[in-house]
């Protein structure tokens, strides 16, 4: 019961932060709130037993991505221009999609049900076999690096590719480095 | 369908994650600022992570780490209930890949700002239209007036 | 940009950078026993260099860790990972089957394999995060420091 209460409280705080983000006009506040959002997410992951995930989210979401977004603000703009477009169509789209998704959850098993289909198929095998096959206390590490090694190799390659992409976009050909004299905005290239 | 307290409490997590996802979706669709769109995508992404981790949670379960003694020896104890470790693995890698792709998006925004001096969607559309009209005025006749 | 009036920040950063790197190594090599592993350790390692760059400036950081080194390291991590798989293939086992490294005692082979693979992941993640930070930090800022 306490667990459920903690979950729902943290979840409501997350939703409140997200709604606040959607209403902010100062980008600095948006970025800071997204850091808060990441920390709350990490707390919720701990409450849901996913300690490894919580660790990653706290380091990545609240640390690196906040720094990167602040860097982006420094390179772009500080405030959001108030939108002039009508907001009714996006609201309708969002409500219809949300209603469809909620209709989809009606058939799902209860939260935390030990007999849910997701729990009875591969979970027991991973947990029982990893003791003798891998002999590593942290099951998440065992699955990540050994049982699903191909998967993780792909993820590493994706991270590497994203790094190359940023390199190609931002540091290409030595143009417009910090050493260069400050210039005004460039003319749009045809 | 039974609308008792157990059903509502058991599905509250899923509904809240859908609300979270829809807030992110709304930011992506309705807001014109590109950086804010990226933040909205992040919220959407976190909502999907929440769904996966919620599916893996077992009531009364604990984090999927075997207790080890000082020599590092571990034993499987069937009396301890562990939550499902598989979603944790999937989401752990997804978070790191997520920040890498987010930074790719941020890099694109920086380049757009340098090229067009704006990161607002409607201004960018205006600039694009002006460029297209200029192009048509310059090259339209050589393409038979149909460009 | 770097003035001398951020004294507390500078002193605290100098103390913290070493501790953060040490913690990153702990997370990397203790990932088998507690929460952690290559992904988290890589991010923490990158965070140490990023905090140094934020406080002392990009030039000082790039003296310690030049960009070309970081670029090579990010590729080296992926190579270590896939090289582990190729190595197990050369020992006559399937790709990424760590039992190959200690046929008499498969779980010891698993430990070796996991260590190698996590090292590759940590190296790539750390190097890519530092690369991305260098990419953003090397741009000329649109907003000057006083505007914040």
CSV table of C-alpha atoms in Angstrom, one decimal:
chain,number,residue,atom,x,y,z
A,1,UNK,CA,0.0,0.0,0.0
A,2,UNK,CA,2.8,2.4,1.0
A,3,UNK,CA,4.6,1.5,-2.3
A,4,UNK,CA,1.5,2.4,-4.3
A,5,UNK,CA,1.1,5.7,-2.5
A,6,UNK,CA,4.8,6.6,-3.1
A,7,UNK,CA,4.5,5.6,-6.8
A,8,UNK,CA,1.4,7.7,-7.3
A,9,UNK,CA,2.8,10.7,-5.4
A,10,UNK,CA,6.0,10.7,-7.4
A,11,UNK,CA,4.1,10.2,-10.7
A,12,UNK,CA,1.8,13.2,-9.9
A,13,UNK,CA,4.9,15.3,-9.2
A,14,UNK,CA,6.3,14.2,-12.6
A,15,UNK,CA,3.1,15.2,-14.3
A,16,UNK,CA,3.0,18.6,-12.6
A,17,UNK,CA,6.6,19.2,-13.7
A,18,UNK,CA,5.8,18.3,-17.2
A,19,UNK,CA,2.8,20.6,-17.3
A,20,UNK,CA,4.9,23.4,-15.9
A,21,UNK,CA,7.5,22.8,-18.6
A,22,UNK,CA,4.8,23.1,-21.2
A,23,UNK,CA,3.7,26.5,-19.9
A,24,UNK,CA,7.2,28.1,-19.4
A,25,UNK,CA,8.4,30.9,-21.7
A,26,UNK,CA,12.0,31.2,-20.4
A,27,UNK,CA,14.1,28.5,-21.8
A,28,UNK,CA,16.4,28.6,-18.8
A,29,UNK,CA,13.5,27.6,-16.6
A,30,UNK,CA,12.5,24.9,-19.1
A,31,UNK,CA,16.0,23.3,-18.9
A,32,UNK,CA,16.2,23.5,-15.1
A,33,UNK,CA,12.7,21.9,-14.8
A,34,UNK,CA,13.8,19.2,-17.2
A,35,UNK,CA,16.7,18.5,-14.8
A,36,UNK,CA,14.2,18.3,-11.9
A,37,UNK,CA,12.0,16.0,-14.1
A,38,UNK,CA,15.0,13.7,-14.6
A,39,UNK,CA,15.7,13.5,-10.9
A,40,UNK,CA,12.1,12.7,-10.1
A,41,UNK,CA,12.2,10.0,-12.8
A,42,UNK,CA,15.3,8.5,-11.1
A,43,UNK,CA,13.4,8.5,-7.7
A,44,UNK,CA,10.5,6.8,-9.3
A,45,UNK,CA,12.8,4.2,-10.9
A,46,UNK,CA,14.2,3.4,-7.4
A,47,UNK,CA,10.6,3.0,-6.1
A,48,UNK,CA,10.0,0.6,-9.0
A,49,UNK,CA,13.1,-1.6,-8.1
A,50,UNK,CA,15.1,-0.5,-11.2
A,51,UNK,CA,18.2,0.7,-9.4
A,52,UNK,CA,20.5,0.5,-12.4
A,53,UNK,CA,18.1,2.5,-14.5
A,54,UNK,CA,17.7,5.1,-11.8
A,55,UNK,CA,21.5,5.4,-11.6
A,56,UNK,CA,21.8,5.9,-15.3
A,57,UNK,CA,18.9,8.4,-15.4
A,58,UNK,CA,20.3,10.5,-12.5
A,59,UNK,CA,23.8,10.6,-14.2
A,60,UNK,CA,22.6,11.2,-17.8
A,61,UNK,CA,19.3,13.1,-17.5
A,62,UNK,CA,20.1,15.4,-14.6
A,63,UNK,CA,23.8,15.8,-15.4
A,64,UNK,CA,24.9,15.6,-19.1
A,65,UNK,CA,21.7,16.5,-20.9
A,66,UNK,CA,21.1,19.6,-18.7
A,67,UNK,CA,24.6,20.8,-19.5
A,68,UNK,CA,24.1,20.2,-23.2
A,69,UNK,CA,20.7,22.0,-23.2
A,70,UNK,CA,22.3,24.9,-21.4
A,71,UNK,CA,25.0,25.0,-24.0
A,72,UNK,CA,22.3,25.0,-26.7
A,73,UNK,CA,20.5,28.0,-25.1
A,74,UNK,CA,23.8,29.9,-24.9
A,75,UNK,CA,24.2,29.2,-28.7
A,76,UNK,CA,20.6,30.0,-29.7
A,77,UNK,CA,18.0,32.0,-27.7
A,78,UNK,CA,16.8,32.5,-24.2
A,79,UNK,CA,13.1,33.0,-24.6
A,80,UNK,CA,10.2,31.3,-26.4
A,81,UNK,CA,8.3,33.5,-28.8
A,82,UNK,CA,4.6,33.2,-27.7
A,83,UNK,CA,2.8,31.0,-30.2
A,84,UNK,CA,0.2,32.7,-32.4
A,85,UNK,CA,-1.3,29.5,-33.7
A,86,UNK,CA,-4.6,28.2,-32.4
A,87,UNK,CA,-4.1,25.5,-29.8
A,88,UNK,CA,-7.4,23.7,-30.2
A,89,UNK,CA,-6.4,21.1,-32.9
A,90,UNK,CA,-3.3,19.9,-30.9
A,91,UNK,CA,-5.5,19.6,-27.8
A,92,UNK,CA,-8.1,17.5,-29.7
A,93,UNK,CA,-5.4,15.3,-31.1
A,94,UNK,CA,-3.8,14.8,-27.7
A,95,UNK,CA,-7.1,14.0,-26.0
A,96,UNK,CA,-8.2,11.5,-28.6
A,97,UNK,CA,-4.8,9.7,-28.6
A,98,UNK,CA,-4.8,9.7,-24.8
A,99,UNK,CA,-8.4,8.3,-24.7
A,100,UNK,CA,-7.4,5.5,-27.1
A,101,UNK,CA,-4.3,4.6,-25.1
A,102,UNK,CA,-6.4,4.5,-21.8
A,103,UNK,CA,-8.9,2.3,-23.5
A,104,UNK,CA,-6.0,0.0,-24.4
A,105,UNK,CA,-4.9,-0.3,-20.8
A,106,UNK,CA,-8.2,-1.8,-19.7
A,107,UNK,CA,-7.1,-5.3,-20.6
A,108,UNK,CA,-3.7,-5.0,-19.0
A,109,UNK,CA,-3.0,-7.0,-15.8
A,110,UNK,CA,-2.9,-5.1,-12.6
A,111,UNK,CA,0.3,-3.2,-11.7
A,112,UNK,CA,2.7,-5.5,-9.8
A,113,UNK,CA,0.9,-8.7,-10.5
A,114,UNK,CA,3.3,-11.6,-10.1
A,115,UNK,CA,1.3,-13.7,-12.6
A,116,UNK,CA,1.3,-11.2,-15.4
A,117,UNK,CA,2.4,-12.6,-18.8
A,118,UNK,CA,5.5,-10.4,-18.7
A,119,UNK,CA,6.7,-12.1,-15.5
A,120,UNK,CA,6.1,-15.8,-16.2
A,121,UNK,CA,8.0,-16.3,-19.4
A,122,UNK,CA,11.7,-15.4,-19.5
A,123,UNK,CA,12.1,-13.8,-16.1
A,124,UNK,CA,12.4,-17.0,-14.0
A,125,UNK,CA,14.9,-18.5,-16.5
A,126,UNK,CA,17.1,-15.5,-16.4
A,127,UNK,CA,17.1,-15.3,-12.6
A,128,UNK,CA,17.6,-19.0,-12.0
A,129,UNK,CA,20.1,-19.8,-14.7
A,130,UNK,CA,22.3,-16.7,-14.3
A,131,UNK,CA,23.6,-18.0,-10.9
A,132,UNK,CA,25.4,-21.0,-12.4
A,133,UNK,CA,25.9,-19.8,-15.9
A,134,UNK,CA,27.3,-16.3,-15.3
A,135,UNK,CA,27.8,-16.2,-11.5
A,136,UNK,CA,27.4,-12.4,-11.2
A,137,UNK,CA,25.3,-11.0,-8.4
A,138,UNK,CA,23.8,-8.1,-10.5
A,139,UNK,CA,21.4,-9.9,-12.9
A,140,UNK,CA,21.0,-6.7,-14.9
A,141,UNK,CA,24.8,-6.7,-15.7
A,142,UNK,CA,24.6,-10.4,-16.6
A,143,UNK,CA,21.8,-9.9,-19.1
A,144,UNK,CA,23.2,-6.7,-20.4
A,145,UNK,CA,26.7,-7.9,-21.2
A,146,UNK,CA,26.2,-11.6,-21.7
A,147,UNK,CA,22.7,-12.9,-22.6
A,148,UNK,CA,22.0,-9.8,-24.6
A,149,UNK,CA,25.5,-9.0,-25.7
A,150,UNK,CA,24.5,-8.4,-29.4
A,151,UNK,CA,21.8,-5.9,-28.3
A,152,UNK,CA,24.3,-4.0,-26.2
A,153,UNK,CA,26.9,-4.0,-29.0
A,154,UNK,CA,24.3,-2.4,-31.3
A,155,UNK,CA,23.5,0.2,-28.6
A,156,UNK,CA,27.2,1.1,-28.3
A,157,UNK,CA,27.4,1.4,-32.1
A,158,UNK,CA,24.4,3.8,-32.0
A,159,UNK,CA,26.0,6.0,-29.3
A,160,UNK,CA,29.2,6.1,-31.4
A,161,UNK,CA,27.3,7.0,-34.5
A,162,UNK,CA,25.4,9.8,-32.7
A,163,UNK,CA,28.8,11.1,-31.6
A,164,UNK,CA,30.1,11.1,-35.2
A,165,UNK,CA,26.9,12.9,-36.2
A,166,UNK,CA,27.4,15.7,-33.6
A,167,UNK,CA,31.0,15.9,-34.7
A,168,UNK,CA,30.0,16.3,-38.3
A,169,UNK,CA,27.4,18.9,-37.5
A,170,UNK,CA,29.3,21.0,-35.0
A,171,UNK,CA,33.0,20.7,-35.4
A,172,UNK,CA,33.3,20.1,-39.1
A,173,UNK,CA,36.1,21.7,-41.2
A,174,UNK,CA,37.3,24.0,-38.5
A,175,UNK,CA,34.8,26.7,-39.3
A,176,UNK,CA,33.3,29.1,-36.8
A,177,UNK,CA,35.4,27.9,-33.8
A,178,UNK,CA,35.7,30.0,-30.7
A,179,UNK,CA,39.0,31.4,-32.0
A,180,UNK,CA,37.2,33.0,-35.0
A,181,UNK,CA,36.2,36.7,-34.5
A,182,UNK,CA,32.6,37.0,-33.5
A,183,UNK,CA,30.3,37.4,-36.5
A,184,UNK,CA,26.7,38.3,-36.9
A,185,UNK,CA,24.1,35.8,-38.0
A,186,UNK,CA,24.9,34.2,-41.3
A,187,UNK,CA,23.0,34.8,-44.5
A,188,UNK,CA,20.7,31.9,-45.2
A,189,UNK,CA,22.4,29.7,-47.8
A,190,UNK,CA,20.4,28.8,-50.8
B,1,UNK,CA,-15.3,-4.8,-16.4
B,2,UNK,CA,-15.0,-4.4,-12.6
B,3,UNK,CA,-14.6,-0.8,-11.4
B,4,UNK,CA,-13.4,-1.6,-7.9
B,5,UNK,CA,-10.6,0.1,-5.9
B,6,UNK,CA,-8.2,-2.7,-6.8
B,7,UNK,CA,-8.7,-2.2,-10.5
B,8,UNK,CA,-8.3,1.6,-10.2
B,9,UNK,CA,-5.1,1.4,-8.1
B,10,UNK,CA,-3.7,-1.3,-10.3
B,11,UNK,CA,-4.1,0.8,-13.4
B,12,UNK,CA,-3.4,4.2,-11.9
B,13,UNK,CA,0.3,3.9,-12.9
B,14,UNK,CA,-0.6,3.2,-16.5
B,15,UNK,CA,-3.1,6.1,-16.7
B,16,UNK,CA,-0.6,8.5,-15.2
B,17,UNK,CA,2.1,7.4,-17.6
B,18,UNK,CA,-0.4,8.1,-20.4
B,19,UNK,CA,-1.1,11.6,-19.1
B,20,UNK,CA,2.7,12.2,-18.9
B,21,UNK,CA,3.1,10.9,-22.5
B,22,UNK,CA,0.3,13.1,-23.7
B,23,UNK,CA,1.8,16.2,-22.1
B,24,UNK,CA,5.1,15.5,-23.9
B,25,UNK,CA,3.1,14.9,-27.1
B,26,UNK,CA,1.2,18.2,-26.7
B,27,UNK,CA,4.5,20.1,-26.3
B,28,UNK,CA,5.9,18.5,-29.5
B,29,UNK,CA,2.7,19.2,-31.5
B,30,UNK,CA,1.7,22.6,-30.1
B,31,UNK,CA,4.8,24.5,-29.2
B,32,UNK,CA,6.9,26.2,-31.9
B,33,UNK,CA,10.2,26.5,-30.2
B,34,UNK,CA,12.6,23.8,-31.4
B,35,UNK,CA,14.4,23.4,-28.0
B,36,UNK,CA,11.1,23.0,-26.3
B,37,UNK,CA,10.1,20.4,-28.8
B,38,UNK,CA,13.2,18.4,-27.8
B,39,UNK,CA,12.3,18.7,-24.1
B,40,UNK,CA,8.8,17.4,-25.0
B,41,UNK,CA,10.3,14.5,-26.9
B,42,UNK,CA,12.3,13.7,-23.8
B,43,UNK,CA,9.2,13.7,-21.6
B,44,UNK,CA,7.5,11.4,-24.1
B,45,UNK,CA,10.5,9.1,-24.0
B,46,UNK,CA,10.5,9.0,-20.2
B,47,UNK,CA,6.8,8.1,-20.3
B,48,UNK,CA,7.7,5.0,-22.4
B,49,UNK,CA,10.5,4.1,-20.0
B,50,UNK,CA,8.0,4.3,-17.2
B,51,UNK,CA,5.6,1.9,-19.0
B,52,UNK,CA,8.4,-0.7,-19.4
B,53,UNK,CA,9.7,-0.4,-15.8
B,54,UNK,CA,6.1,-0.6,-14.5
B,55,UNK,CA,5.5,-3.8,-16.4
B,56,UNK,CA,8.6,-5.3,-14.8
B,57,UNK,CA,7.7,-4.4,-11.3
B,58,UNK,CA,6.3,-7.1,-9.0
B,59,UNK,CA,4.6,-6.1,-5.7
B,60,UNK,CA,6.7,-7.1,-2.8
B,61,UNK,CA,9.7,-7.7,-5.1
B,62,UNK,CA,13.2,-6.3,-4.7
B,63,UNK,CA,15.9,-5.0,-7.0
B,64,UNK,CA,17.4,-7.8,-9.2
B,65,UNK,CA,20.7,-8.2,-7.4
B,66,UNK,CA,21.7,-11.4,-5.6
B,67,UNK,CA,23.0,-10.9,-2.1
B,68,UNK,CA,26.7,-11.9,-2.1
B,69,UNK,CA,28.9,-12.8,0.8
B,70,UNK,CA,32.4,-11.4,1.3
B,71,UNK,CA,34.0,-13.9,-1.0
B,72,UNK,CA,31.6,-13.0,-3.8
B,73,UNK,CA,29.8,-16.3,-3.6
B,74,UNK,CA,26.1,-16.2,-4.6
B,75,UNK,CA,23.3,-18.6,-4.3
B,76,UNK,CA,19.8,-18.6,-5.8
B,77,UNK,CA,17.3,-18.3,-3.0
B,78,UNK,CA,13.7,-19.0,-4.2
B,79,UNK,CA,12.2,-17.3,-1.2
B,80,UNK,CA,13.3,-13.8,-2.4
B,81,UNK,CA,11.1,-12.3,-5.1
B,82,UNK,CA,13.0,-10.3,-7.7
B,83,UNK,CA,11.5,-7.8,-10.1
B,84,UNK,CA,11.9,-8.5,-13.8
B,85,UNK,CA,15.4,-7.5,-14.9
B,86,UNK,CA,14.8,-7.7,-18.6
B,87,UNK,CA,13.0,-4.3,-19.0
B,88,UNK,CA,15.7,-2.7,-16.8
B,89,UNK,CA,18.4,-3.8,-19.4
B,90,UNK,CA,16.4,-2.5,-22.3
B,91,UNK,CA,15.6,0.9,-20.7
B,92,UNK,CA,19.2,1.3,-19.3
B,93,UNK,CA,20.7,1.2,-22.8
B,94,UNK,CA,17.8,3.3,-24.2
B,95,UNK,CA,18.5,6.1,-21.8
B,96,UNK,CA,22.1,6.5,-22.9
B,97,UNK,CA,21.2,6.1,-26.6
B,98,UNK,CA,18.4,8.7,-25.8
B,99,UNK,CA,20.8,11.3,-24.6
B,100,UNK,CA,23.1,10.7,-27.6
B,101,UNK,CA,20.3,11.2,-30.0
B,102,UNK,CA,19.0,14.2,-28.1
B,103,UNK,CA,22.4,15.8,-28.4
B,104,UNK,CA,22.2,15.2,-32.2
B,105,UNK,CA,18.9,17.1,-32.2
B,106,UNK,CA,20.4,19.9,-30.2
B,107,UNK,CA,23.3,20.1,-32.6
B,108,UNK,CA,20.9,20.4,-35.5
B,109,UNK,CA,19.1,23.2,-33.6
B,110,UNK,CA,22.4,25.1,-33.2
B,111,UNK,CA,23.1,24.8,-36.9
B,112,UNK,CA,19.6,25.9,-37.8
B,113,UNK,CA,20.0,29.0,-35.6
B,114,UNK,CA,23.4,29.8,-37.3
B,115,UNK,CA,21.9,29.4,-40.7
B,116,UNK,CA,18.6,31.2,-40.3
B,117,UNK,CA,18.9,33.2,-37.0
B,118,UNK,CA,15.8,31.6,-35.5
B,119,UNK,CA,14.7,28.5,-33.7
B,120,UNK,CA,10.9,29.3,-33.9
B,121,UNK,CA,9.0,27.0,-36.2
B,122,UNK,CA,6.7,29.6,-37.8
B,123,UNK,CA,9.6,32.0,-38.5
B,124,UNK,CA,11.5,29.1,-40.2
B,125,UNK,CA,8.5,28.3,-42.3
B,126,UNK,CA,8.3,32.0,-43.4
B,127,UNK,CA,12.0,32.1,-44.3
B,128,UNK,CA,11.7,28.9,-46.3
B,129,UNK,CA,8.7,30.3,-48.2
B,130,UNK,CA,10.6,33.5,-48.9
B,131,UNK,CA,13.6,31.5,-50.2
B,132,UNK,CA,11.3,29.4,-52.4
B,133,UNK,CA,9.6,32.5,-53.9
B,134,UNK,CA,13.1,34.0,-54.6
B,135,UNK,CA,14.2,30.8,-56.2
B,136,UNK,CA,11.1,30.6,-58.3
B,137,UNK,CA,11.5,34.2,-59.4
B,138,UNK,CA,15.1,33.5,-60.4
B,139,UNK,CA,14.9,30.1,-62.0
B,140,UNK,CA,11.1,29.7,-62.7
B,141,UNK,CA,11.2,30.8,-66.3
B,142,UNK,CA,14.0,28.4,-67.3
B,143,UNK,CA,12.0,25.5,-65.9
B,144,UNK,CA,9.0,26.3,-68.0
B,145,UNK,CA,7.2,28.3,-65.4
B,146,UNK,CA,6.2,25.2,-63.4
B,147,UNK,CA,8.9,25.3,-60.7
C,1,UNK,CA,35.5,34.4,-19.9
C,2,UNK,CA,37.4,32.8,-17.1
C,3,UNK,CA,37.8,35.3,-14.3
C,4,UNK,CA,39.3,34.8,-10.9
C,5,UNK,CA,36.2,35.6,-8.9
C,6,UNK,CA,34.8,32.1,-9.0
C,7,UNK,CA,37.2,31.1,-6.3
C,8,UNK,CA,35.0,28.6,-4.4
C,9,UNK,CA,33.9,26.9,-7.6
C,10,UNK,CA,37.5,26.5,-8.7
C,11,UNK,CA,38.7,25.1,-5.5
C,12,UNK,CA,35.7,22.7,-5.1
C,13,UNK,CA,36.1,21.6,-8.7
C,14,UNK,CA,39.7,20.7,-8.2
C,15,UNK,CA,38.8,18.6,-5.2
C,16,UNK,CA,35.9,17.0,-6.9
C,17,UNK,CA,37.3,16.0,-10.3
C,18,UNK,CA,39.6,13.3,-8.8
C,19,UNK,CA,36.8,11.9,-6.6
C,20,UNK,CA,34.4,11.8,-9.6
C,21,UNK,CA,37.0,9.9,-11.7
C,22,UNK,CA,37.6,7.5,-8.8
C,23,UNK,CA,33.9,6.9,-8.4
C,24,UNK,CA,33.6,6.3,-12.2
C,25,UNK,CA,36.2,3.5,-11.9
C,26,UNK,CA,34.5,2.0,-8.9
C,27,UNK,CA,31.2,2.0,-10.8
C,28,UNK,CA,32.9,0.5,-13.8
C,29,UNK,CA,34.6,-2.4,-12.1
C,30,UNK,CA,32.1,-3.0,-9.3
C,31,UNK,CA,29.2,-3.1,-11.8
C,32,UNK,CA,29.0,-6.9,-11.4
C,33,UNK,CA,28.2,-6.7,-7.7
C,34,UNK,CA,26.1,-3.5,-7.4
C,35,UNK,CA,24.2,-1.1,-9.6
C,36,UNK,CA,26.4,0.3,-12.2
C,37,UNK,CA,28.4,-0.8,-15.3
C,38,UNK,CA,29.9,0.6,-18.4
C,39,UNK,CA,27.1,3.0,-19.4
C,40,UNK,CA,27.0,4.7,-16.0
C,41,UNK,CA,30.7,4.8,-15.5
C,42,UNK,CA,31.2,6.3,-19.0
C,43,UNK,CA,28.8,9.1,-18.2
C,44,UNK,CA,30.4,9.8,-14.8
C,45,UNK,CA,33.9,9.9,-16.4
C,46,UNK,CA,32.6,12.3,-19.0
C,47,UNK,CA,31.0,14.4,-16.3
C,48,UNK,CA,34.4,14.8,-14.6
C,49,UNK,CA,35.9,16.3,-17.7
C,50,UNK,CA,32.8,18.4,-18.4
C,51,UNK,CA,32.8,20.0,-14.9
C,52,UNK,CA,36.5,20.7,-15.4
C,53,UNK,CA,35.8,22.3,-18.7
C,54,UNK,CA,32.8,24.4,-17.4
C,55,UNK,CA,34.9,25.9,-14.6
C,56,UNK,CA,38.4,26.2,-16.1
C,57,UNK,CA,37.5,26.7,-19.7
C,58,UNK,CA,37.6,24.5,-22.8
C,59,UNK,CA,41.2,25.2,-23.7
C,60,UNK,CA,42.6,23.8,-20.4
C,61,UNK,CA,40.5,20.7,-20.7
C,62,UNK,CA,41.7,20.1,-24.3
C,63,UNK,CA,45.3,20.4,-23.1
C,64,UNK,CA,44.6,17.4,-20.8
C,65,UNK,CA,42.4,15.5,-23.2
C,66,UNK,CA,43.0,16.6,-26.8
C,67,UNK,CA,40.0,16.2,-29.2
C,68,UNK,CA,41.8,13.8,-31.5
C,69,UNK,CA,42.5,11.5,-28.5
C,70,UNK,CA,38.8,11.5,-27.6
C,71,UNK,CA,37.8,10.7,-31.2
C,72,UNK,CA,40.2,7.7,-31.3
C,73,UNK,CA,39.0,6.5,-27.9
C,74,UNK,CA,35.3,6.5,-28.9
C,75,UNK,CA,36.1,4.2,-31.9
C,76,UNK,CA,38.4,2.1,-29.7
C,77,UNK,CA,35.6,1.3,-27.4
C,78,UNK,CA,33.4,-0.2,-30.1
C,79,UNK,CA,36.5,-2.1,-31.4
C,80,UNK,CA,37.1,-3.6,-28.0
C,81,UNK,CA,33.5,-4.7,-27.8
C,82,UNK,CA,33.4,-6.3,-31.2
C,83,UNK,CA,37.0,-7.5,-30.8
C,84,UNK,CA,35.9,-9.5,-27.8
C,85,UNK,CA,33.3,-11.2,-30.1
C,86,UNK,CA,35.9,-11.9,-32.8
C,87,UNK,CA,38.3,-13.2,-30.3
C,88,UNK,CA,35.8,-15.8,-29.0
C,89,UNK,CA,35.1,-16.7,-32.6
C,90,UNK,CA,38.9,-17.3,-33.2
C,91,UNK,CA,38.8,-19.6,-30.2
C,92,UNK,CA,36.2,-21.7,-32.0
C,93,UNK,CA,33.1,-20.5,-30.1
C,94,UNK,CA,30.1,-18.5,-31.4
C,95,UNK,CA,30.4,-14.7,-31.6
C,96,UNK,CA,30.4,-13.1,-28.1
C,97,UNK,CA,30.2,-16.5,-26.3
C,98,UNK,CA,32.4,-15.7,-23.3
C,99,UNK,CA,32.7,-19.3,-22.3
C,100,UNK,CA,35.5,-19.4,-24.8
C,101,UNK,CA,37.9,-17.6,-22.5
C,102,UNK,CA,38.0,-20.3,-19.9
C,103,UNK,CA,36.6,-23.6,-21.3
C,104,UNK,CA,37.3,-25.5,-18.1
C,105,UNK,CA,35.3,-23.1,-15.9
C,106,UNK,CA,32.7,-21.3,-18.1
C,107,UNK,CA,31.6,-18.8,-15.4
C,108,UNK,CA,35.1,-17.5,-15.1
C,109,UNK,CA,35.2,-17.0,-18.9
C,110,UNK,CA,31.9,-15.1,-18.5
C,111,UNK,CA,33.6,-12.8,-15.9
C,112,UNK,CA,36.5,-12.1,-18.3
C,113,UNK,CA,34.1,-11.4,-21.2
C,114,UNK,CA,31.8,-9.1,-19.2
C,115,UNK,CA,34.8,-7.1,-18.0
C,116,UNK,CA,36.2,-6.6,-21.5
C,117,UNK,CA,32.8,-5.7,-23.0
C,118,UNK,CA,31.9,-3.3,-20.2
C,119,UNK,CA,35.3,-1.6,-20.6
C,120,UNK,CA,34.5,-1.1,-24.3
C,121,UNK,CA,31.1,0.3,-23.5
C,122,UNK,CA,32.5,2.6,-20.8
C,123,UNK,CA,35.2,3.9,-23.1
C,124,UNK,CA,32.8,4.6,-26.0
C,125,UNK,CA,30.2,6.3,-23.9
C,126,UNK,CA,32.7,8.5,-22.0
C,127,UNK,CA,34.5,9.5,-25.2
C,128,UNK,CA,31.3,10.2,-27.1
C,129,UNK,CA,29.9,12.4,-24.3
C,130,UNK,CA,33.2,14.4,-24.1
C,131,UNK,CA,33.1,14.7,-27.9
C,132,UNK,CA,29.6,16.1,-27.8
C,133,UNK,CA,30.6,18.5,-25.1
C,134,UNK,CA,33.6,19.7,-27.1
C,135,UNK,CA,31.4,20.2,-30.1
C,136,UNK,CA,29.0,22.4,-28.2
C,137,UNK,CA,31.7,24.2,-26.2
C,138,UNK,CA,33.8,25.1,-29.2
C,139,UNK,CA,31.0,27.2,-30.8
C,140,UNK,CA,31.0,31.0,-30.4
C,141,UNK,CA,28.2,31.7,-27.9
C,142,UNK,CA,25.3,33.8,-29.0
C,143,UNK,CA,24.6,35.1,-25.5
C,144,UNK,CA,27.4,36.7,-23.6
C,145,UNK,CA,28.1,35.8,-20.0
C,146,UNK,CA,26.6,39.0,-18.6
C,147,UNK,CA,23.2,38.4,-20.2
C,148,UNK,CA,22.2,35.5,-17.9
